């Protein structure tokens, strides 16, 4: 079974074709880099996988479940770090994670998750006072809660300092070692090449290449 499958997915917004006949599969346990410039259609693809956006044509499945027919089951098994997160300024880090755990029906050790992302000392502080980097780490922690089978990260290293980006890559590897599949979007090749098993390149809504980094390097 593939962790992620898109079959002939097209998405139009009026005259704009955001995705044009995209077919793609990501195997279970793989770290897959989804690379493309801004506007290529990466966020639209992710929104379709979570059934936040419905394709104009084609279909998508996650862990063998059709995302439209089974969206609740899919969302419970997927951890997402969205591009453009929103947090509640008056809630603490711990309260955000308790909320994430409830919505995934998970029973995680919240302290351990905060420790993993380097926010243990900030557990009881409200998110309104967090720096940008701390906010991003809190959103990552919310994605990690519940040991998701699939982790979808939309531009996860953008805006992090080099140490933060390195720690993000470590966490991605740890998640894969735990057995998760990781789908990692970026517009910067260097950010995906260090961790990804395979990379798909999206341009103007079309997949132009899918291969290992080594095989693609010559073509880029
Ligand atoms: P990326 O994530 O790769 O930057 P997006 O998926 O956000 O790309 O966008 C792909 C294309 O679809 C862009 O041309 C964008 O302007 C357009 N688009 C995305 N969402 C909408 C929307 N809700 N309405 C109209 N156009 C949209
Ligand atoms: P800023 O608050 O200035 O945006 P960050 O919060 O991103 O900076 O980073 C503050 C420190 O925490 C940095 O030294 C960085 O290396 C470290 N850091 C960043 N991300 C993580 C993470 N996911 N886990 C642990 N430490 C991190």
Tab-separated table of C-alpha atoms and ligand atoms in Angstrom, residues 114-119 130-138 140 159-168 170-171, ligand 2:
chain	number	residue	atom	x	y	z
A	114	UNK	CA	7.641	19.676	24.074
A	115	UNK	CA	11.065	18.400	25.078
A	116	UNK	CA	11.646	17.033	21.586
A	117	UNK	CA	11.128	20.407	19.941
A	118	UNK	CA	13.073	22.323	22.586
A	119	UNK	CA	10.061	23.989	24.234
A	130	UNK	CA	6.623	33.407	21.542
A	131	UNK	CA	9.220	34.322	18.916
A	132	UNK	CA	8.587	33.298	15.325
A	133	UNK	CA	10.909	30.299	15.680
A	134	UNK	CA	9.207	29.166	18.887
A	135	UNK	CA	5.814	29.406	17.199
A	136	UNK	CA	7.026	27.262	14.333
A	137	UNK	CA	8.371	24.683	16.791
A	138	UNK	CA	5.036	24.643	18.617
A	140	UNK	CA	5.683	21.169	14.626
A	159	UNK	CA	12.308	31.031	8.512
A	160	UNK	CA	14.304	28.778	10.827
A	161	UNK	CA	17.895	29.577	11.684
A	162	UNK	CA	20.529	26.991	10.609
A	163	UNK	CA	20.349	25.175	13.953
A	164	UNK	CA	16.579	25.088	13.814
A	165	UNK	CA	16.668	23.738	10.258
A	166	UNK	CA	19.163	21.055	11.311
A	167	UNK	CA	16.985	20.049	14.264
A	168	UNK	CA	13.981	19.905	11.914
A	170	UNK	CA	16.798	15.341	12.684
A	171	UNK	CA	13.168	15.143	13.720
B	2	LIG	P1	14.080	32.858	17.069
B	2	LIG	O1	13.346	32.755	18.357
B	2	LIG	O2	15.135	33.919	17.086
B	2	LIG	O3	13.220	32.849	15.840
B	2	LIG	P2	14.378	30.058	17.134
B	2	LIG	O4	13.303	30.012	18.178
B	2	LIG	O5	14.137	29.503	15.786
B	2	LIG	O6	14.938	31.530	16.996
B	2	LIG	O7	15.653	29.340	17.724
B	2	LIG	C1	16.109	29.576	19.006
B	2	LIG	C2	17.124	28.482	19.332
B	2	LIG	O8	16.453	27.222	19.427
B	2	LIG	C3	18.165	28.365	18.232
B	2	LIG	O9	19.454	28.298	18.810
B	2	LIG	C4	17.846	27.077	17.543
B	2	LIG	O10	18.997	26.356	17.232
B	2	LIG	C5	17.043	26.266	18.561
B	2	LIG	N1	15.987	25.520	17.870
B	2	LIG	C6	15.289	25.906	16.779
B	2	LIG	N2	14.406	24.966	16.390
B	2	LIG	C7	14.537	23.947	17.277
B	2	LIG	C8	13.911	22.679	17.430
B	2	LIG	N3	12.966	22.230	16.590
B	2	LIG	N4	14.303	21.896	18.464
B	2	LIG	C9	15.248	22.318	19.311
B	2	LIG	N5	15.896	23.494	19.213
B	2	LIG	C10	15.546	24.305	18.209
